[in-house]
Coordinates of C-alpha atoms and ligand atoms in Angstrom, one line a residue:
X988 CA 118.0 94.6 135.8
X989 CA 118.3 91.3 137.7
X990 CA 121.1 91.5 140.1
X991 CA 121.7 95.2 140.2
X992 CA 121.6 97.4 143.1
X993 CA 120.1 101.1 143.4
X994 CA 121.3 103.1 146.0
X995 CA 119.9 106.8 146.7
X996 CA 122.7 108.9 148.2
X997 CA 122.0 111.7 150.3
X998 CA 124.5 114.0 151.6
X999 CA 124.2 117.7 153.6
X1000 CA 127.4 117.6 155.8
X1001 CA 128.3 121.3 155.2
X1002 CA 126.9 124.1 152.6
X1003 CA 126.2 121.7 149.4
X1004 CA 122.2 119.8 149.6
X1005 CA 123.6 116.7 147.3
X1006 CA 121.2 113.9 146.5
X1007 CA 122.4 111.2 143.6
X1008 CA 121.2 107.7 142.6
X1009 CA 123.9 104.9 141.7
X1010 CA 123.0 101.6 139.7
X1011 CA 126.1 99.2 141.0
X1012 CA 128.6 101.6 140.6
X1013 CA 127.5 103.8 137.6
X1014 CA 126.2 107.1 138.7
X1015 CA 122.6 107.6 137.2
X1016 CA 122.6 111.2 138.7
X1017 CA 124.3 113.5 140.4
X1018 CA 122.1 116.8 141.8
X1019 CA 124.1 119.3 144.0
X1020 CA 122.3 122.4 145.1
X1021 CA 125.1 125.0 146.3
X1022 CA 124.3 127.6 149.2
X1023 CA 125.2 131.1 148.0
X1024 CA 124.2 132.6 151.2
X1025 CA 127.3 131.8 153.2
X1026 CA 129.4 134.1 150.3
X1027 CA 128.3 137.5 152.0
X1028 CA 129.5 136.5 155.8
X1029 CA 132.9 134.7 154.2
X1030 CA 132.6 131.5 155.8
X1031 CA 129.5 128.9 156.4
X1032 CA 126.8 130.1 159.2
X1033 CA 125.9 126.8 160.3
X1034 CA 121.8 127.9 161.3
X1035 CA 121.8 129.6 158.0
X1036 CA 123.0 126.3 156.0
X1037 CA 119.9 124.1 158.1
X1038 CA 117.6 126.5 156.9
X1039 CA 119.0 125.7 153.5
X1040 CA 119.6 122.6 153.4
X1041 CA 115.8 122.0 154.8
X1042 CA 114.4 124.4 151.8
X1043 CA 116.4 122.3 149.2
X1044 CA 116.3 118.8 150.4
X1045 CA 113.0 117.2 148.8
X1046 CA 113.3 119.5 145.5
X1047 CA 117.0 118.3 145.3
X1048 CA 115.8 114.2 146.1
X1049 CA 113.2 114.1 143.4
X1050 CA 115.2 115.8 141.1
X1051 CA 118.0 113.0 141.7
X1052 CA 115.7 110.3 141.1
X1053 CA 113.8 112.3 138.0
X1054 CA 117.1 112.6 136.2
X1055 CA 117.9 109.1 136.9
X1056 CA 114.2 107.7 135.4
X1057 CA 113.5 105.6 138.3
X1058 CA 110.9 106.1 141.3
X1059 CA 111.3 105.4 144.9
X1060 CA 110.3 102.1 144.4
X1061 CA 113.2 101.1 142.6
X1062 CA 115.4 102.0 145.4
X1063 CA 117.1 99.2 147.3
X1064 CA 118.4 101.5 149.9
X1065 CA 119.3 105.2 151.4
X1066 CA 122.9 106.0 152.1
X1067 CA 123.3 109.0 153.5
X1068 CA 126.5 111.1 155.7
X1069 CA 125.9 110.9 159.4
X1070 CA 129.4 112.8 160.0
X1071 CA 131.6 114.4 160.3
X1072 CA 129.9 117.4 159.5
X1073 CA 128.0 120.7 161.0
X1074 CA 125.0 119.1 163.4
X1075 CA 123.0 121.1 162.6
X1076 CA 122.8 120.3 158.5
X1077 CA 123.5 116.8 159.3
X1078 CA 120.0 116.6 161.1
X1079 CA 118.4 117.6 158.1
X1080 CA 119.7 114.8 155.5
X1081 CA 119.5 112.3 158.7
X1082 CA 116.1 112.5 159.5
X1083 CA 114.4 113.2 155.6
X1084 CA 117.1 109.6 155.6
X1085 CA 114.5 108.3 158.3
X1086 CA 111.4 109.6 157.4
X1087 CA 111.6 108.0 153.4
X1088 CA 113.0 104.7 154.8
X1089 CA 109.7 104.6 157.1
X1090 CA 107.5 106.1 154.6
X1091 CA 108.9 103.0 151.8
X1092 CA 109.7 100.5 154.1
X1093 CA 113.5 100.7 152.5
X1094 CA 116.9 100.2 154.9
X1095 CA 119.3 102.9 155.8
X1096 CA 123.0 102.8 155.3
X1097 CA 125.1 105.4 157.1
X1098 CA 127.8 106.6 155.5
X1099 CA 130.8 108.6 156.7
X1100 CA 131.9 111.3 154.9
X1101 CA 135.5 111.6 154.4
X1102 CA 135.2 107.5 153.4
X1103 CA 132.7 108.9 150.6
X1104 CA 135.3 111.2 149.5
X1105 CA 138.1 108.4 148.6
X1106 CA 135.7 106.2 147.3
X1107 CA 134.4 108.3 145.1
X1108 CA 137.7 107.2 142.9
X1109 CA 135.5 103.7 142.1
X1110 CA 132.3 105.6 140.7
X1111 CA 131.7 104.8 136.6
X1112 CA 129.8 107.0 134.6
X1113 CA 127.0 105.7 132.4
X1114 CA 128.8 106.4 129.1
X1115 CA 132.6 105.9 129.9
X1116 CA 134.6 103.9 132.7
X1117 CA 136.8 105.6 134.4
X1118 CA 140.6 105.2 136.3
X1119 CA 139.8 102.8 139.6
X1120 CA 142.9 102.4 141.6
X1121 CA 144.0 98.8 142.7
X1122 CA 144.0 97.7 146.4
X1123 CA 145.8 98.6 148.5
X1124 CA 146.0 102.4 147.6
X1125 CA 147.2 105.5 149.5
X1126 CA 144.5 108.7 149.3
X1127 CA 145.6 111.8 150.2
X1128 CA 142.7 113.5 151.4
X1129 CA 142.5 116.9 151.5
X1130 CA 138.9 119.2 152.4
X1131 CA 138.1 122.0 154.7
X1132 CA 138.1 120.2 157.9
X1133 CA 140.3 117.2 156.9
X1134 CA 143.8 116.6 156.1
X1135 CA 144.9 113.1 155.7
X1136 CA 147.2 110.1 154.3
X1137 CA 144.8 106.9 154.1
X1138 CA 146.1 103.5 153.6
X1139 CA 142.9 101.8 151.6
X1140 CA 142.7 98.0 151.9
X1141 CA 139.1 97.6 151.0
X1142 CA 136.1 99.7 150.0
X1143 CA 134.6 99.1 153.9
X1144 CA 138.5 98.4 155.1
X1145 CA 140.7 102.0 155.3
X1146 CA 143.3 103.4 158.1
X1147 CA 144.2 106.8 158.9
X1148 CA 148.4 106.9 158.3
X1149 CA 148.7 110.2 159.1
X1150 CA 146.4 113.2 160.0
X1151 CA 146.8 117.3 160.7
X1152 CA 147.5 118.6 164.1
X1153 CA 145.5 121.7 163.4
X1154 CA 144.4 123.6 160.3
X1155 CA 143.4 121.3 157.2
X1156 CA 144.5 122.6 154.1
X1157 CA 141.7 123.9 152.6
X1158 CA 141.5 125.8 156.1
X1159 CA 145.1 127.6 155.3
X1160 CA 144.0 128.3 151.6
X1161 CA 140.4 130.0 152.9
X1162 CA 142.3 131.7 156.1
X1163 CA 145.0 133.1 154.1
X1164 CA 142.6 133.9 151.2
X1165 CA 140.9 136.2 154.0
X1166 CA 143.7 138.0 155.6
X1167 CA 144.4 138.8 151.3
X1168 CA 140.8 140.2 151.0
X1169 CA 139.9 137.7 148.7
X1170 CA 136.3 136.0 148.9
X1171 CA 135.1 132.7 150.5
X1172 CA 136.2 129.9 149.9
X1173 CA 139.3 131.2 149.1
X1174 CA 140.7 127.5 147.4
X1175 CA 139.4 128.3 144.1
X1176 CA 140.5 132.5 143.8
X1177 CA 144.1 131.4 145.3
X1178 CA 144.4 128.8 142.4
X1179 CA 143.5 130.9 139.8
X1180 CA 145.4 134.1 140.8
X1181 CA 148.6 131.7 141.8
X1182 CA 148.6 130.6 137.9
X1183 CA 149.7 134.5 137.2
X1184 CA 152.8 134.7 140.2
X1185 CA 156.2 133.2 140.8
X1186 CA 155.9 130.5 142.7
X1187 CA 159.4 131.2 144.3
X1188 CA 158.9 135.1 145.1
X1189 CA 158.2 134.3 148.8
X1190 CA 159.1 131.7 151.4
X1191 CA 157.3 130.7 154.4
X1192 CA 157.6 128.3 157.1
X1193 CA 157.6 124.2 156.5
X1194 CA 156.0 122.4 159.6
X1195 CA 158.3 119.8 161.6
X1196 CA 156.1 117.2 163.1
X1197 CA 155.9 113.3 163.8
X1198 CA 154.9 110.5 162.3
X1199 CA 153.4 111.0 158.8
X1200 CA 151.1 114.0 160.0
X1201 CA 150.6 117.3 159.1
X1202 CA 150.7 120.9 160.7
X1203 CA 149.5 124.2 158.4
X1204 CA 148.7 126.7 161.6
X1205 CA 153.0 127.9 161.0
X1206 CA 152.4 128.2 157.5
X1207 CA 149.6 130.4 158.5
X1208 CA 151.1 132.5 161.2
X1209 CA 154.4 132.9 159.1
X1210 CA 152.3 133.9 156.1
X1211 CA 150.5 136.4 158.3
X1212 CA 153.8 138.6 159.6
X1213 CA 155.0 138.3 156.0
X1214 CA 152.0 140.6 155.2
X1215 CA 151.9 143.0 157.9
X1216 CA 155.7 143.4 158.3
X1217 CA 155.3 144.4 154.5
X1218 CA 151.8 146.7 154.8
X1219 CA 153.7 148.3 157.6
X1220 CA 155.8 150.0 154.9
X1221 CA 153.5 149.7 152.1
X1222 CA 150.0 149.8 152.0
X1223 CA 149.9 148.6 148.6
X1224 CA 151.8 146.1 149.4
X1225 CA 149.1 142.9 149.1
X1226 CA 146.9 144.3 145.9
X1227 CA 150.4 144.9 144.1
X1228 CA 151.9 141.5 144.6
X1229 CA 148.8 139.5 144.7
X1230 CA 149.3 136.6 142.2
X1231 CA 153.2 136.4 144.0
X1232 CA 151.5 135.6 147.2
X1233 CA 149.1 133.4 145.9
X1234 CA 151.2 131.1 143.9
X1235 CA 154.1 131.0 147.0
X1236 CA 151.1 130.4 149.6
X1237 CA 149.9 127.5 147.0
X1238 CA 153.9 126.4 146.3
X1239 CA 154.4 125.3 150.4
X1240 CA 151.5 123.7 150.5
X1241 CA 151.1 121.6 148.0
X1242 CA 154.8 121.1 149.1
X1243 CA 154.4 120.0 152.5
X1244 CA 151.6 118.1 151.2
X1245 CA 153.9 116.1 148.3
X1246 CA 156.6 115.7 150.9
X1247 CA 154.4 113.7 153.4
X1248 CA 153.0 111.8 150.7
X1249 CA 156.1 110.6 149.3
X1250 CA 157.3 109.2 152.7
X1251 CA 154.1 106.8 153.4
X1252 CA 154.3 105.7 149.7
X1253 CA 157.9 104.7 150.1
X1254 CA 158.0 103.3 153.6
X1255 CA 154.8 101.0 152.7
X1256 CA 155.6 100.4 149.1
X1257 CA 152.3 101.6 147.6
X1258 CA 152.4 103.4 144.5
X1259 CA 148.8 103.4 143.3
X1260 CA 148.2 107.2 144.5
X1261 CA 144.7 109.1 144.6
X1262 CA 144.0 112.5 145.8
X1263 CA 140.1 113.3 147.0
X1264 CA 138.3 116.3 149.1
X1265 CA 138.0 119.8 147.6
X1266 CA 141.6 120.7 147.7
X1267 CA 142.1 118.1 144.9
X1268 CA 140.6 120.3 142.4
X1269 CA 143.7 122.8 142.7
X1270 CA 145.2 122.8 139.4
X1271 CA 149.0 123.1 141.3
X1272 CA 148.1 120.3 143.2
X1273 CA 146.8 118.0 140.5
X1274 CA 150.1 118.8 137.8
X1275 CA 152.9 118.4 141.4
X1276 CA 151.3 114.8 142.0
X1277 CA 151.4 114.0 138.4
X1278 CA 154.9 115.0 138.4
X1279 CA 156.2 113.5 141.2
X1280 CA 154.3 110.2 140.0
X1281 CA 155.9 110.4 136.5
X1282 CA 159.2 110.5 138.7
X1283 CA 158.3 107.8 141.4
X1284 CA 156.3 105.3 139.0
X1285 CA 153.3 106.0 140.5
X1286 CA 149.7 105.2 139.2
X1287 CA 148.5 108.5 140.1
X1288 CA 144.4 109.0 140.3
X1289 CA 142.5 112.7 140.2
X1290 CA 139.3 112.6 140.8
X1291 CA 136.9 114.4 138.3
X1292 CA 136.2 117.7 139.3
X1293 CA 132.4 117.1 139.8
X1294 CA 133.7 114.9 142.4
X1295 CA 136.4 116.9 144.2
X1296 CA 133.6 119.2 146.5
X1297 CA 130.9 117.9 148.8
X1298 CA 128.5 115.4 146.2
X1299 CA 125.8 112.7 147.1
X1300 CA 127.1 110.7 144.1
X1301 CA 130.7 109.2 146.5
X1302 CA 127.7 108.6 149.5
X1303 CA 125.8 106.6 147.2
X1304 CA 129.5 104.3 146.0
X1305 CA 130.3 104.1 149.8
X1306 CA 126.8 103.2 150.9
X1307 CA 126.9 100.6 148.4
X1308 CA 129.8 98.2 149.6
X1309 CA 128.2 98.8 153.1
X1310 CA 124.9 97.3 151.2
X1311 CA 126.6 94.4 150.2
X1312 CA 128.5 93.8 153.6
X1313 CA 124.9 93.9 155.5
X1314 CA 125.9 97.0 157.4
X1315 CA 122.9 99.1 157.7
X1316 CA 121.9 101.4 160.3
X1317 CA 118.5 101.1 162.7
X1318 CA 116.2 103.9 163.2
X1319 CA 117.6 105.6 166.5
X1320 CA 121.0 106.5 164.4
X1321 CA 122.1 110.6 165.5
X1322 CA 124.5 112.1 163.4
X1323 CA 127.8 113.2 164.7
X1324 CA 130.2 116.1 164.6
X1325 CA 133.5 114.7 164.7
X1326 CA 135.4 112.0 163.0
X1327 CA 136.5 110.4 166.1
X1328 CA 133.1 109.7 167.1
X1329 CA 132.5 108.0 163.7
X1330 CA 135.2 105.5 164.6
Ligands
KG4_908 O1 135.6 118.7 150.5 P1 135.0 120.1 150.6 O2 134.0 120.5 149.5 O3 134.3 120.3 151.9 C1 134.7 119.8 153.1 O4 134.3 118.6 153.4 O5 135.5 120.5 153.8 O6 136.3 121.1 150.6 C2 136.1 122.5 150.6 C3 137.5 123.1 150.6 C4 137.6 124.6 150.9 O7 138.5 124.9 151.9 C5 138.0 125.2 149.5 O8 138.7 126.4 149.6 C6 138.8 124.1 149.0 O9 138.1 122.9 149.3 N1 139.0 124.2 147.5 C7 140.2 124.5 146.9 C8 139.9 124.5 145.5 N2 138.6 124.2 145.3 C9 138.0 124.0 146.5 N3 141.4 124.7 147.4 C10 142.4 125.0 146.6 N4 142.2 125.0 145.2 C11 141.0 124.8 144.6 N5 140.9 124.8 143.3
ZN909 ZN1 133.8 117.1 152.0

C-alpha cells in the first residue's frame, strides 16, 4: 500500500448525501443516499434537503468507508464540496468535513463542485480502467444550475470558454417538464417519453448570443406560447401529443448545445470531447455527440451513468490532485453559494 493515497469524498451540494472513498484514482466505493422528499413539492425545498442531508450524513460516511474495507485511519484526507450549491446543505457536509478532520487529526481539501463533475472522467474502477481523456480536453458541462464549455488544461488547471446567460439546461428540461405536468426532475421523464415522438413535429426558438455562451430562457418562453396557443383550442392538446413535445423540446436543446460545442472545438483545435453533470445521462444527448464526433474525428468521452448526477466518488478524484498540489483548506473555511465566489 506504500505510496497510495486514500481520499474520503464527501459531497451534499443539492438533494443527493454522497460519501465515496478513492485509493489513487480507483473508486473503492461509491454510497449515494437520494432525497425522495423533494418529489411531492416538484423541485428541491432547500430546509427540507438540510434536514436530510443531516439525518443521512454519518449512516452514508460509514457505509462509504465499510464497503471500501478500510477505517478512518486509513484516510489520508477529506475532500469535500464547499460550492456552488444550496447553503444550507452545504453546511451540513462542511462542518461533519470539520468535525472528523478535528476528531482524526486528518487535513481537509475543498473541492468545487462543477470541477468534481469533469473530473469525474479520470476515476478507474477496481476491476476495469476506463476512457480518460488526454490534456487539453473541452467538457461540456451540463447540470441543474450549470451550463458550460470548459477548456481543461490540467486536473487543478481548467477555464470557463463559455457559460449560460440564464437557465441551465437541466433548468429548461425540469421547467418545461412542469408546465407538461410531468414530475420532478423532469430530465429523465422528458428522455424517455422523447424516445416515442418525432423529433421534427415542433420547432422552437434557437438563442442568438455572444461569444461561445448559451441562452435556454427563449427556448422556454417560445415553448411555453406553443402550448397555450394550442390548449386554447384544445384541451387535449399536451396529453395527446406528449412524446412529440418531448422529443422536439429534447431536439433544440441538445442542438443548441451541439452547435456551441462544435465552434470552441474548431476555433481551439481540441477534439478530445467529454460531456459531465446530470444532463449527460440523456440518451439524445449521449448518441448526437457520438455522432457529430464520428463526423468531426473527435475522441468523444460519456461519463458512466453512476457518475452523471450529484456523487462523492468525482469529490474524492478532484480532492485528490488538490492532495498532491498541497492545496488544503484551514478550519475557518464557509461554504459558498455561487460559483463566482468559488473563483
Ligand atoms: O448534476 P445534477 O445531478 O445536479 C446539479 O448539480 O444540478 O443535475 C441535475 C439535472 C436535473 O435538471 C435533471 O433533470 C437533469 O440533470 N437530468 C437529465 C437526465 N437525467 C438528469 N436531463 C435530461 N435527460 C436525462 N436523462
Ligand atoms: Zn451537480
Amino acid at each position: 500500500m506504500n505510496g497510495e493515497i486514500t481520499i474520503l469524498g464527501i459531497e451534499s451540494s443539492c438533494d443527493d448525501t454522497s460519501a465515496a472513498v478513492l485509493r489513487d484514482n480507483v473508486l473503492l466505493s461509491n454510497v449515494i443516499a437520494s432525497q425522495a422528499v423533494h418529489i411531492k413539492y416538484g423541485g428541491v425545498i432547500p430546509e427540507l434537503a438540510s434536514r436530510a442531508h443531516q439525518q443521512n450524513i454519518i449512516p452514508v460516511v460509514d457505509t462509504a468507508l465499510k464497503e471500501a474495507g478500510i477505517t478512518i485511519d486509513e484516510v489520508d484526507a477529506i475532500a469535500f464540496t464547499r460550492g456552488p450549491g444550496l447553503v444550507g446543505s452545504l453546511l451540513v457536509g462542511v462542518s461533519f468535513a470539520k468535525g472528523l478532520s478535528i476528531a482524526q487529526n486528518i487535513p481537509l481539501v475543498e473541492v468545487n463542485h462543477l470541477q468534481g463533475h469533469i473530473l469525474s472522467h479520470l476515476i478507474d474502477l477496481p476491476d476495469r480502467e476506463l476512457p480518460h481523456p488526454r490534456f487539453p480536453f473541452l467538457c461540456l458541462l451540463v447540470s441543474g444550475g450549470h451550463t458550460q464549455i470548459v477548456r481543461v488544461d490540467s486536473p487543478t488547471e481548467m477555464e470557463i470558454l463559455g457559460t449560460t446567460i440564464d437557465d441551465a439546461a437541466g433548468e429548461a428540461f425540469d421547467k418545461c417538464a412542469k408546465v407538461m405536468g410531468l414530475p420532478y426532475p423532469g430530465g429523465p421523464v422528458i428522455d424517455r417519453l422523447a424516445q416515442e415522438g418525432d423529433p421534427k413535429a415542433f420547432h422552437f426558438a434557437h438563442p442568438h448570443v455572444e461569444g461561445y455562451n448559451y441562452s435556454f430562457s427563449g427556448l422556454k418562453t417560445s415553448f411555453l406560447y406553443t402550448l397555450r396557443d394550442a390548449v386554447k383550442e384544445n384541451p387535449d392538446f399536451i396529453e395527446q401529443h406528449k412524446a412529440d413535445l418531448c422529443a422536439s423540446l429534447q431536439h433544440t436543446i441538445i442542438e443548441i448545445l451541439l452547435k456551441q460545442l462544435v465552434r470552441v472545438s474548431k476555433e481551439t483545435g481540441i477534439r478530445d470531447i467529454a460531456i459531465a453533470g446530470g444532463v449527460s445521462a440523456n440518451s439524445g444527448l449521449r448518441n448526437g455527440i457520438q455522432r457529430e464526433g464520428k463526423k468531426r474525428g473527435w475522441r468523444t468521452f460519456l461519463p458512466e451513468f453512476k457518475f452523471t448526477t450529484d456523487n462523492a466518488a468525482m469529490i474524492a478524484m478532484a480532492g485528490y490532485h488538490r492532495y498532491q498540489k498541497g492545496q488544503f483548506s484551514s478550519l475557518d473555511i464557509a461554504p459558498v453559494a455561487r460559483l463566482e465566489e468559488l473563483l
